[in-house]
XYZ file of C-alpha atoms in Angstrom:
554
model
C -5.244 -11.883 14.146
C -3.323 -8.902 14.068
C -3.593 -8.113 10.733
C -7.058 -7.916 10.485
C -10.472 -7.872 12.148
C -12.299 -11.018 13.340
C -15.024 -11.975 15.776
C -13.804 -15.799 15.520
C -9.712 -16.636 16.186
C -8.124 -17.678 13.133
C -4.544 -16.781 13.984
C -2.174 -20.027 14.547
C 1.155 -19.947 15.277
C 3.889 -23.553 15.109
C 6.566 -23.038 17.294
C 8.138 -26.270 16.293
C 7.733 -25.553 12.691
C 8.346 -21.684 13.475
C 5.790 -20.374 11.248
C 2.462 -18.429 11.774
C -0.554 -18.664 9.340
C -4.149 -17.137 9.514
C -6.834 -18.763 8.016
C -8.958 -15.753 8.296
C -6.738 -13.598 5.855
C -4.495 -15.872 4.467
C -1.114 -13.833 6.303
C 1.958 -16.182 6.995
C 5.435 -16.486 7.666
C 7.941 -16.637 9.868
C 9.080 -14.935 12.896
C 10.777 -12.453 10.327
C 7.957 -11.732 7.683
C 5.864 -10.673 10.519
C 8.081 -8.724 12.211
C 8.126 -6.889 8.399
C 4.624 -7.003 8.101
C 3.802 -5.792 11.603
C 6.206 -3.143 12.263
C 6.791 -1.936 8.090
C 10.380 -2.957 7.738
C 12.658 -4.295 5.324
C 14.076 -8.016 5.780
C 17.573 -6.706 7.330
C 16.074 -4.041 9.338
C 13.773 -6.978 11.448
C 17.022 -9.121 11.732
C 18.503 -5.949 13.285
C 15.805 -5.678 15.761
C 15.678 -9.224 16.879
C 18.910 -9.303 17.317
C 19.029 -6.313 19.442
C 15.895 -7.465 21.194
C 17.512 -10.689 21.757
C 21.159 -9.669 22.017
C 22.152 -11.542 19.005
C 25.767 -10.807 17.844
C 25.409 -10.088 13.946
C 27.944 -10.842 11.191
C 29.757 -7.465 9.899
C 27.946 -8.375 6.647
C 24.398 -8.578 7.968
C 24.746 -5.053 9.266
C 24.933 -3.199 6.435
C 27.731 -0.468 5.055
C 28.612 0.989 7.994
C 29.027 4.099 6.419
C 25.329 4.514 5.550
C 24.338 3.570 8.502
C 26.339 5.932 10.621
C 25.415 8.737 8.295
C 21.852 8.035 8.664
C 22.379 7.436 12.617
C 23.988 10.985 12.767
C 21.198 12.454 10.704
C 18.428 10.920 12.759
C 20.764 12.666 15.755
C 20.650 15.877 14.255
C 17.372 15.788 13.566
C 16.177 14.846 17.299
C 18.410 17.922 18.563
C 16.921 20.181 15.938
C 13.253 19.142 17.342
C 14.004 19.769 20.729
C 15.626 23.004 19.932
C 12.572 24.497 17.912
C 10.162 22.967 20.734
C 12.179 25.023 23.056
C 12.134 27.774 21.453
C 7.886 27.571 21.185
C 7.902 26.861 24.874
C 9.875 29.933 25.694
C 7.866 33.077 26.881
C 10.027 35.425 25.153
C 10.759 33.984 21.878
C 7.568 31.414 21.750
C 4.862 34.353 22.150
C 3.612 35.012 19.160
C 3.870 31.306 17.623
C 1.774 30.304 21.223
C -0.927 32.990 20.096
C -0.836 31.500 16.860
C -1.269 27.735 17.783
C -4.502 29.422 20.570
C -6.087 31.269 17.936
C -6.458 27.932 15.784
C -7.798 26.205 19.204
C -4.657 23.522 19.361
C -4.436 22.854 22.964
C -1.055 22.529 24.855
C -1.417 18.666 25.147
C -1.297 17.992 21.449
C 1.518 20.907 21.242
C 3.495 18.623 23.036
C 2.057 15.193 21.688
C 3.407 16.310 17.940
C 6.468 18.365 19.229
C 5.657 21.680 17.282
C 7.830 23.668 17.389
C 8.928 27.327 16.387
C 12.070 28.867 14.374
C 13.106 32.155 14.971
C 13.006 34.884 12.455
C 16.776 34.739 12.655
C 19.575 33.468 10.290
C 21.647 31.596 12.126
C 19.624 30.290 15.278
C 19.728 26.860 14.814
C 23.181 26.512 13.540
C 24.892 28.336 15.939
C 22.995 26.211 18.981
C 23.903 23.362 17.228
C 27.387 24.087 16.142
C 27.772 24.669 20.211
C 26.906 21.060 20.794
C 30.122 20.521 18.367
C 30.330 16.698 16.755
C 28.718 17.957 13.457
C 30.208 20.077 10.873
C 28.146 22.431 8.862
C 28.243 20.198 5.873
C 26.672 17.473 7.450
C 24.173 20.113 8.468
C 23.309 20.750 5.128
C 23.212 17.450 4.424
C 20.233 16.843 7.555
C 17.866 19.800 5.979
C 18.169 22.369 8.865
C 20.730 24.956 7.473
C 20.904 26.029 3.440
C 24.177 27.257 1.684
C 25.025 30.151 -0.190
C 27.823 29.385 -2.556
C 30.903 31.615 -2.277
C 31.024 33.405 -5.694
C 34.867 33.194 -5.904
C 37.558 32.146 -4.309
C 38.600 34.922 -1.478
C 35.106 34.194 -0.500
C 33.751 31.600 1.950
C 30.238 29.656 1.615
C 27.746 31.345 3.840
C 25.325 28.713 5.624
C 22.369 30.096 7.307
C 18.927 28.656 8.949
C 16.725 26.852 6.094
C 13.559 27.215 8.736
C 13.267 30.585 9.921
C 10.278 32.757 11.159
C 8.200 29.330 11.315
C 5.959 26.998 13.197
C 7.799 23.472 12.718
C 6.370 19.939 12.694
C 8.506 17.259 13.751
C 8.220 15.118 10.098
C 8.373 10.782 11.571
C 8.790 7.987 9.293
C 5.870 4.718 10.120
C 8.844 3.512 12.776
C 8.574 6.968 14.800
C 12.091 8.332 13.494
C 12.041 12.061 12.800
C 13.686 12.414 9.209
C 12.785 16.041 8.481
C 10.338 19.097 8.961
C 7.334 20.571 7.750
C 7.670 24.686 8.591
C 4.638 27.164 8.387
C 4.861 31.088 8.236
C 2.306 32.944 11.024
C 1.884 35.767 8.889
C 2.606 36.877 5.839
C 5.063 35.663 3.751
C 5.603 32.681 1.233
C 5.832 29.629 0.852
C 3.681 29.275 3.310
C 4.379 25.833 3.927
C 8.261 24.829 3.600
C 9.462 21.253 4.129
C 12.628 19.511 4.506
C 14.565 18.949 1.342
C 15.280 15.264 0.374
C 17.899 13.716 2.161
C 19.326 10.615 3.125
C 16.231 9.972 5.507
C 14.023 11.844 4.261
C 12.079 10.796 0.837
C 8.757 12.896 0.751
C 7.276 9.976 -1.308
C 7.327 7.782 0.876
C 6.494 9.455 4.266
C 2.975 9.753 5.676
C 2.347 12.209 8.403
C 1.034 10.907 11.088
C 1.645 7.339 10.145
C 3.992 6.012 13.047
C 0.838 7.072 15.577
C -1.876 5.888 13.538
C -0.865 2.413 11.673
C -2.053 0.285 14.765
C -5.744 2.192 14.854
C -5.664 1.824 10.616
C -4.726 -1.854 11.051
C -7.229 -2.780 13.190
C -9.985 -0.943 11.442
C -9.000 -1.751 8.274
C -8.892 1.756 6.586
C -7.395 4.433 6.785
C -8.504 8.542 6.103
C -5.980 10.393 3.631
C -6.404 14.124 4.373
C -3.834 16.965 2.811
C -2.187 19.087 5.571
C -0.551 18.806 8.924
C -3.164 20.595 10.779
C -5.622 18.497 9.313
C -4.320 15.224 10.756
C -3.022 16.655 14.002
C -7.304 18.207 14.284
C -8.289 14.360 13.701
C -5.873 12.917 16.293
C -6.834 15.777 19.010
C -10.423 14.521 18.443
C -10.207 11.207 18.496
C -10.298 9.950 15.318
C -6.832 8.142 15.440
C -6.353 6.375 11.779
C -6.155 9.526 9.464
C -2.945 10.066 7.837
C -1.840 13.666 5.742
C 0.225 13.782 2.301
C 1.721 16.909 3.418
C 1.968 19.173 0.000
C 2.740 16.157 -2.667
C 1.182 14.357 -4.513
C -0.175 10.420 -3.494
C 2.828 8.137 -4.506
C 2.599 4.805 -5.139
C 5.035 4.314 -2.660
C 2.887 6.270 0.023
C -0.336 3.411 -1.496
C 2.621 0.378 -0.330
C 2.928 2.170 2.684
C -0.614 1.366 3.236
C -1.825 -1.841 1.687
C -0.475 -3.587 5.078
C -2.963 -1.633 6.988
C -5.795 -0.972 5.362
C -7.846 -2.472 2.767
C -10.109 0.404 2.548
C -9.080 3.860 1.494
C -11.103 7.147 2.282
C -10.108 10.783 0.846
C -10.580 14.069 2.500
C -9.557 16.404 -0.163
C -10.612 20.197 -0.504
C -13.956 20.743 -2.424
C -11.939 22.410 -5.350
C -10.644 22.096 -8.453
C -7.477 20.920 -7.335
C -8.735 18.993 -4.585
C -10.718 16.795 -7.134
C -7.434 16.257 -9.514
C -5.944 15.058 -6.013
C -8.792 13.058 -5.611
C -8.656 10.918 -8.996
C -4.782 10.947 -9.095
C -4.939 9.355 -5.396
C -7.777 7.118 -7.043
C -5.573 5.623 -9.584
C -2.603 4.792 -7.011
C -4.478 3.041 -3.997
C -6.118 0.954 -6.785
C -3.450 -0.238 -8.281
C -2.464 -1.726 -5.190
C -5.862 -3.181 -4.191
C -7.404 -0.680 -1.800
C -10.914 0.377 -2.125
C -11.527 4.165 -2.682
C -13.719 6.563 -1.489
C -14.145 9.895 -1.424
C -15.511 12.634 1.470
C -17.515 15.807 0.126
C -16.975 18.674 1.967
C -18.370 22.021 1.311
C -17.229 24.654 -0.143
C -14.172 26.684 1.079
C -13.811 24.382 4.318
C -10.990 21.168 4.664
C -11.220 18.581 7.985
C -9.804 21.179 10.093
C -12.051 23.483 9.861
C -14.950 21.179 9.901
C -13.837 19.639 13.145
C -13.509 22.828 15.051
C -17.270 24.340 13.509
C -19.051 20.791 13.812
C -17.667 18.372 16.035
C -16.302 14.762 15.851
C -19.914 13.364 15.738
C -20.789 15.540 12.687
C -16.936 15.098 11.109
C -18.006 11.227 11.447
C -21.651 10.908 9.587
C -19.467 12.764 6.432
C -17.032 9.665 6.635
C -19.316 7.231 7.354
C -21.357 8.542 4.236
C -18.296 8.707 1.879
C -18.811 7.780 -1.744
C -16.959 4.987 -3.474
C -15.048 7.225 -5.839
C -16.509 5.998 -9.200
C -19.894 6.951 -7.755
C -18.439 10.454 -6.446
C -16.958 10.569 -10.065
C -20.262 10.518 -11.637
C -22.434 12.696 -9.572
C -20.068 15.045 -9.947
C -19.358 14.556 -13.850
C -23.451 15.116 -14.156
C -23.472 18.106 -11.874
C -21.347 20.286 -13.957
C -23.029 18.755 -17.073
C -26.334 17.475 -16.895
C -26.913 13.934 -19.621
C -30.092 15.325 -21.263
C -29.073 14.120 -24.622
C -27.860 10.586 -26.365
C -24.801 12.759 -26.953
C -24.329 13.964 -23.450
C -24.967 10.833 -21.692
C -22.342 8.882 -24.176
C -19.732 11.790 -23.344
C -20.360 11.391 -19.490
C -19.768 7.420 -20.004
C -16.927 7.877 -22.007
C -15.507 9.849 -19.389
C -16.032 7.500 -16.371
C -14.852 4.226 -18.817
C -10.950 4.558 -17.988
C -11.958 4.870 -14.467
C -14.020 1.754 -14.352
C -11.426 -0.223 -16.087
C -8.946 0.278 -13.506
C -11.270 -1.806 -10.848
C -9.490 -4.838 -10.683
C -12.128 -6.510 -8.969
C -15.408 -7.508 -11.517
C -17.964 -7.910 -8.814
C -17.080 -3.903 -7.389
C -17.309 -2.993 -11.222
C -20.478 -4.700 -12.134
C -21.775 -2.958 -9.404
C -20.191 0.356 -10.347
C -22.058 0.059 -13.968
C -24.983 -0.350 -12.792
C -24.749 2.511 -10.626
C -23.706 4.635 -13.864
C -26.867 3.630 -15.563
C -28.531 4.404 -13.112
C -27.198 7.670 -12.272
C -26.753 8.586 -16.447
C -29.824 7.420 -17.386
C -29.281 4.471 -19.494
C -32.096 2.149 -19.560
C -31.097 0.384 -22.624
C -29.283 -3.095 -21.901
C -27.278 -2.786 -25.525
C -25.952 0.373 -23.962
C -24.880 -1.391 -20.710
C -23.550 -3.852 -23.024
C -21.594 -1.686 -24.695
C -19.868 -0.864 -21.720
C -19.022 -4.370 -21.051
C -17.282 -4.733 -23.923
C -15.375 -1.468 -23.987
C -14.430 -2.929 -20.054
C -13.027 -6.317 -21.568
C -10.984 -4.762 -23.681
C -9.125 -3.491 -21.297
C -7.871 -6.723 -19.895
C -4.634 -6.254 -19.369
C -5.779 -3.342 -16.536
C -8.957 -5.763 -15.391
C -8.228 -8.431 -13.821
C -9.734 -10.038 -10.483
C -7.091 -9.999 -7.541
C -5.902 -13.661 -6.592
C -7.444 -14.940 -3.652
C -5.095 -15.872 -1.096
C -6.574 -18.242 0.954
C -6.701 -20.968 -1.646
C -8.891 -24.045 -1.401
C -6.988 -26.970 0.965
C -8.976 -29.443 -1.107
C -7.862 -28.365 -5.072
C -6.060 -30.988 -6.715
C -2.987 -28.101 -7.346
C -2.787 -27.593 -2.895
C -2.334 -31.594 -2.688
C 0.444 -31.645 -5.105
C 2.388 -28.918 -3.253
C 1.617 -30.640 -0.007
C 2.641 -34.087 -1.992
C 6.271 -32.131 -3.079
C 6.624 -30.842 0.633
C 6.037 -34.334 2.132
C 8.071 -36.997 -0.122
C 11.511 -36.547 -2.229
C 10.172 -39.087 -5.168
C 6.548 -37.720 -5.064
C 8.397 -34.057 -5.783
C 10.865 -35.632 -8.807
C 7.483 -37.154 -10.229
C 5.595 -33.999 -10.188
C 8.313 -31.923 -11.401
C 9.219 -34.107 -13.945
C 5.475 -34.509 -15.320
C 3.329 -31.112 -14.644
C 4.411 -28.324 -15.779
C 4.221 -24.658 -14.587
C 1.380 -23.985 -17.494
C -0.427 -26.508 -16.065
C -1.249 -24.909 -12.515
C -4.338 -23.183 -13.189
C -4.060 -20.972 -9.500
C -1.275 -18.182 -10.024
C 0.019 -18.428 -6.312
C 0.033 -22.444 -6.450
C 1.420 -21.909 -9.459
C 3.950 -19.346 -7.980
C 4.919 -21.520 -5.475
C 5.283 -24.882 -7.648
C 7.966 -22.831 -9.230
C 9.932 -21.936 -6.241
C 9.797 -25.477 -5.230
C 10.737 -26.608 -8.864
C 13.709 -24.802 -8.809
C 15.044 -26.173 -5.260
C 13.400 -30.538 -6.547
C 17.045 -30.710 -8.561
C 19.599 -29.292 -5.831
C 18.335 -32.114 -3.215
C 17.866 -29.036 -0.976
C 15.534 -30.116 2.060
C 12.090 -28.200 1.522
C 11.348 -26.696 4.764
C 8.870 -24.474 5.223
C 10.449 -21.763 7.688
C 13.600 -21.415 5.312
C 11.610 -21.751 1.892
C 9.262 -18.385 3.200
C 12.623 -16.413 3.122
C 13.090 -17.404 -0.369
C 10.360 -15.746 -1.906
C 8.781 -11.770 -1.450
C 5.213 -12.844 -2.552
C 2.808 -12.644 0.236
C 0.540 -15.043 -1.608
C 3.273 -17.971 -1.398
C 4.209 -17.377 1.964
C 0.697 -17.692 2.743
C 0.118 -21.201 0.708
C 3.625 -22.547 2.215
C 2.251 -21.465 6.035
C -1.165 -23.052 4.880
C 0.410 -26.275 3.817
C 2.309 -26.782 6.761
C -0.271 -25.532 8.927
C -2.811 -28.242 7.578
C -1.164 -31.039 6.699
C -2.494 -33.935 4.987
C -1.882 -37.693 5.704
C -2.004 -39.609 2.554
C -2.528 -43.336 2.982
C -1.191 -44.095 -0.247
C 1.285 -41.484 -1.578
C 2.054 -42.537 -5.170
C -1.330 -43.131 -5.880
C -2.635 -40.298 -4.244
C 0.607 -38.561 -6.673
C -1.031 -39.930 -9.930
C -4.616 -39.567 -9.329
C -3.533 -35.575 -8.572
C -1.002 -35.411 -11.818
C -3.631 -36.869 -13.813
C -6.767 -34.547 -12.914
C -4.242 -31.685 -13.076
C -3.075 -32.282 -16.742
C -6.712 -33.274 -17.576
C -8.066 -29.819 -16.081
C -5.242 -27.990 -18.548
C -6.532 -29.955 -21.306
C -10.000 -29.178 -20.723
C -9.395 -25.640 -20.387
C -7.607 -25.706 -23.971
C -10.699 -27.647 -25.202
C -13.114 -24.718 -23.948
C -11.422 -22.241 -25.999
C -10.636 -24.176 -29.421
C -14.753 -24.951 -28.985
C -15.190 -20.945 -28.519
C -12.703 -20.356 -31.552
C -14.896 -23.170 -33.589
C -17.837 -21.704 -33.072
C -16.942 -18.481 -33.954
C -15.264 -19.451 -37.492
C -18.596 -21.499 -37.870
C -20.506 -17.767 -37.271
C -18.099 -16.403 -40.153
C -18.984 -18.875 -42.553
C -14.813 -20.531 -41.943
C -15.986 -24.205 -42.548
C -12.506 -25.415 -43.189
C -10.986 -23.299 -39.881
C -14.323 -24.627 -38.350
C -13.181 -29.113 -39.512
C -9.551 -28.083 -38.126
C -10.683 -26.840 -35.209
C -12.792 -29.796 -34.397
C -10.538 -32.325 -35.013
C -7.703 -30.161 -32.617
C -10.308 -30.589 -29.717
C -11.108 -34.106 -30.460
C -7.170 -34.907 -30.065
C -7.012 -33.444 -26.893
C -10.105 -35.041 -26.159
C -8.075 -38.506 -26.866
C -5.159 -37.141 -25.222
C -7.082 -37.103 -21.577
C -5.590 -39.163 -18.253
C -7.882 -41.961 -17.034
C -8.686 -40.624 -13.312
């Protein structure tokens, strides 16, 4: 599967029914979702890409505005120039000496020089913009508008705005989106001066939330391994890649986004942090914490010592020594706590209820209750708590919070649930689907994707619409239907008798909803019995016993 790793083949692809579906991870679609999926692009841009690859003549209306797109085309232009330019200008022996020295003394060898297209900018004002003004097609507005060249606003009208170089005096690194597109520029001084670091400004193309440095070389290496290593600076990630460790990616000087986390989540599943041992580094740390989980990534954290980053490290100890720190990352809760107790030990009750109180939020924001269970235990462990009404404690301060905990749905839903034959029932005969709409409703599906996708098919049962599956996946932009949708059609199921097989499903369905009501009117009974509520307690009763009455023969 290309989306994630296997031993045993699980990846299936219909080219009568045009779809793909995995039974390992649940990913499906059609030719377009995995283009999306595989490559990181939006819906229209894989049209535009098969069609190109395929020579596909495209409706004006599928393209786009034209406009935006040949602005963005002429920035991407200007860019390309501007990278070849600066790498010139590095490559030069007269004005690329002392940048050279610079790139030697950090032990950056000449293949990954040219690899990442450093660059340099001369010390100069107006470098750039005069090359590039020579190469004529661009005016200095539209420079402006790319990044490379800053304006000084005339201060009144006999006077003339005065652009000039916005990188200047600096080492520059070619900035590329996930597709390889260069859509701005990180620039760092060689001596003195400040900011040391000084990137593009946000353009058209460039959004520093949502680029990743590094990204477009190592998505394939993070797919296939499954996670991916989120250090802070340029050299950082370009160290990694010269070594050999090809699936780290660099934030570059912001903070993690959640849009950088989206980037992700089609890669990885598994999230490791290679922040600086300081203060900041730590609030970089938890804030990066809270993002990736949100969106279902596992988080953990590298220690490094004191005063060094991944850079460093790699040039004093080596890839094989770089590695065992990796490999011996912390989940972050753990990393959390050791380092909570470190600069204040839990002698006391007092102590060890402030260093659980402190570690609480963070432990409700684990969506998954088998991680946190074993998280908690851990901080017992770690804080010192022996005493199970403590734990308990815990527990209840954690189920509080359920809005923020709740388990992730699991894709790959059972082929042999009741709610997966009905969808396969609505899929496979007109009358079955009227009947099912007409008599289950949405509150009914106890599964949130078959759920998800009963309601995407509800709305379509009424318009007569035929239900096929390679047009219904474009309907929807939740993975978890596409994946039941490929699932059904990948494994269909012959029913010998289909309006039987339609009741017997509708009733076990409506009877399982019942029941479920049942479960909690008991739970509500018995706790109004606890508080002494003997008439809430009768009423109560006689609601379940109704319900009871109200159950389908199967």
């Amino acid at each position: 599967c290309p989306f994630h790793s296997e031993k045993t083949p699980s990846f299936n692809v219909s080219p009568d029914k045009q779809i793909y579906h995995c039974f390992g991870c649940g990913a499906g679609g059609n030719v377009f979702k995995f283009l999306m999926t595989r490559e990181d692009l939006s819906f229209v841009e894989a049209v535009k890409r098969l069609a190109q690859r395929y020579r596909v003549a495209l409706p004006a209306a599928a393209m786009g505005s034209p406009g935006v797109s040949n602005e963005r085309d002429t920035l991407l232009n200007l860019n390309t120039l501007a990278a070849e330019y600066f790498a010139g200008r590095l490559e030069d022996p007269r004005t690329g000496k002392s940048a050279r020295a610079y790139l030697k003394s950090r032990e950056f060898n000449e293949q990954t020089v040219r690899e990442y297209q450093i660059g340099w900018a001369l010390p100069e004002w107006r470098d750039l913009l005069t090359h590039l003004e020579k190469k004529g097609k661009c005016s200095r507005q539209t420079l402006e508008k790319a990044g490379l060249v800053s304006k000084k606003e005339a201060e009144n009208e006999n006077e003339k705005d005065v652009f000039y170089d916005r990188f200047r005096g600096r080492l520059i690194f070619p900035i590329q989106d996930a597709h390889g597109h260069i859509v701005g520029f990180g620039g760092r001084v060689i001596g003195e001066g400040e900011p040391k670091y000084l990137n593009s400004p946000e353009t058209l193309i460039y959004k520093k939330n949502r680029i990743l440095f590094g990204l477009h070389k190592a998505k394939e290496t993070i797919r296939r391994e499954s996670e991916v290593l989120i250090v802070e600076g340029y050299f950082d990630q370009i160290r990694a890649w010269e070594n050999g460790i090809h699936n780290a990616v660099a934030t570059c000087g912001t903070a993690l986004t959640a849009q950088h986390a989206t980037l992700l989540k089609p890669f990885a599943s598994k999230a490791v942090m290679v922040f600086d041992a300081d203060a900041a580094g730590h609030a970089a740390a938890e804030r990066g914490f809270e993002t990736l989980q949100e969106q279902g990534l596992s988080v953990f954290v590298v220690t490094l010592p004191e005063g060094e980053d991944p850079d460093s490290l790699l040039r004093k100890e080596g890839k094989d020594r770089f590695e065992q720190r990796v490999r011996a990352a912390q989940p972050f809760v753990h990393y959390l706590v050791d380092r909570i107790l470190r600069l204040a030990p839990a002698r006391t009750t007092e102590d060890k209820v402030g260093a659980i109180n402190r570690i609480l939020p963070v432990l409700a924001k684990i969506k998954n209750s088998v991680e946190r269970s074993e998280h908690i235990r851990y901080v017992a462990e770690k804080v010192g708590v022996e005493d199970r009404a403590f734990l308990e404690e815990m527990r209840k301060s954690l189920a509080q919070n359920k809005n923020q905990v709740t388990a992730p749905s699991n894709t790959k839903t059972s082929t042999h649930d009741p709610e997966f034959y009905l969808i396969q029932l609505i899929l496979t005969d007109p009358a079955a689907a009227r009947d099912i709409a007409s008599q289950v409703g949405l509150e009914h599906y106890l599964i949130p994707e078959i759920r998800d996708t009963a309601a995407l098919l509800y709305g379509l049962i009424e318009t007569d619409e035929p239900l096929r599956v390679d047009r219904l996946i474009d309907r929807t932009d939740q993975p978890a239907v596409k994946s039941v949708l490929t699932q059904v059609s990948m494994k269909p199921i012959t029913f010998d008798n289909v309006a039987r097989a339609t009741t017997d499903c509708i009733n076990e369905i409506r009877n399982r909803s019942i029941q479920k009501k049942i479960n909690q009117l008991k739970k509500e009974r018995n706790e109004a019995e606890q508080a002494g509520q003997r008439d809430r307690s009768r009423e109560l009763h006689q609601q379940m016993r109704d319900m009871q009455f109200s159950m389908l023969p199967k």
